[in-house]
Coordinates of C-alpha atoms in Angstrom, one line a residue:
X2 CA 6.9 -1.5 -32.3
X3 CA 6.6 -4.5 -30.8
X4 CA 4.5 -2.8 -28.1
X5 CA 1.6 -2.4 -30.3
X6 CA 1.1 -6.1 -30.7
X7 CA -1.5 -7.0 -28.2
X8 CA -1.0 -10.7 -28.4
X9 CA 1.4 -11.3 -25.8
X10 CA 0.2 -8.4 -23.6
X11 CA -3.3 -9.4 -23.6
X12 CA -2.4 -13.1 -22.3
X13 CA -0.4 -11.7 -19.4
X14 CA -2.8 -9.5 -18.4
X15 CA -5.6 -12.1 -18.6
X16 CA -3.8 -14.5 -16.7
X17 CA -2.7 -11.9 -14.1
X18 CA -6.4 -11.1 -13.5
X19 CA -6.8 -14.9 -13.3
X20 CA -4.3 -15.2 -10.5
X21 CA -5.6 -12.2 -8.7
X22 CA -9.1 -13.3 -8.8
X23 CA -9.0 -17.0 -8.7
X24 CA -6.0 -18.0 -6.5
X25 CA -5.5 -15.0 -3.9
X26 CA -9.0 -14.5 -2.5
X27 CA -9.4 -18.3 -1.0
X28 CA -6.0 -17.7 0.4
X29 CA -7.0 -14.6 2.2
X30 CA -10.2 -15.7 3.3
X31 CA -8.8 -19.0 4.9
X32 CA -6.4 -17.0 7.1
X33 CA -6.9 -17.5 10.8
X34 CA -5.9 -14.8 13.5
X35 CA -3.3 -17.0 15.9
X36 CA -5.2 -14.8 18.9
X37 CA -8.8 -14.3 19.1
X38 CA -9.5 -11.0 20.5
X39 CA -11.8 -11.1 23.6
X40 CA -14.2 -8.5 25.0
X41 CA -12.4 -6.9 28.1
X42 CA -14.3 -6.8 31.6
X43 CA -17.3 -4.7 31.8
X44 CA -16.8 -3.1 35.0
X45 CA -15.2 0.5 34.5
X46 CA -12.9 1.6 36.9
X47 CA -12.8 5.2 37.9
X48 CA -10.5 7.3 35.8
X49 CA -7.9 9.1 37.8
X50 CA -7.3 12.7 37.1
X51 CA -3.8 13.6 36.2
X52 CA -1.8 15.5 38.9
X53 CA 0.4 18.1 36.8
X54 CA 3.6 18.6 38.4
X55 CA 3.2 22.4 38.4
X56 CA 0.5 24.3 40.2

């Protein structure tokens, strides 16, 4: 059975882990967000109570 021969599958496994651990993390870490989140105003407005349509 060819699946029991580890030579080609071991190379594929090592190459795929090499790609996952060496190539992808710098690309993910270099990502910059187009819109930087800014904190909202610190002044809190008074919360209005909900006026239910039925009494």
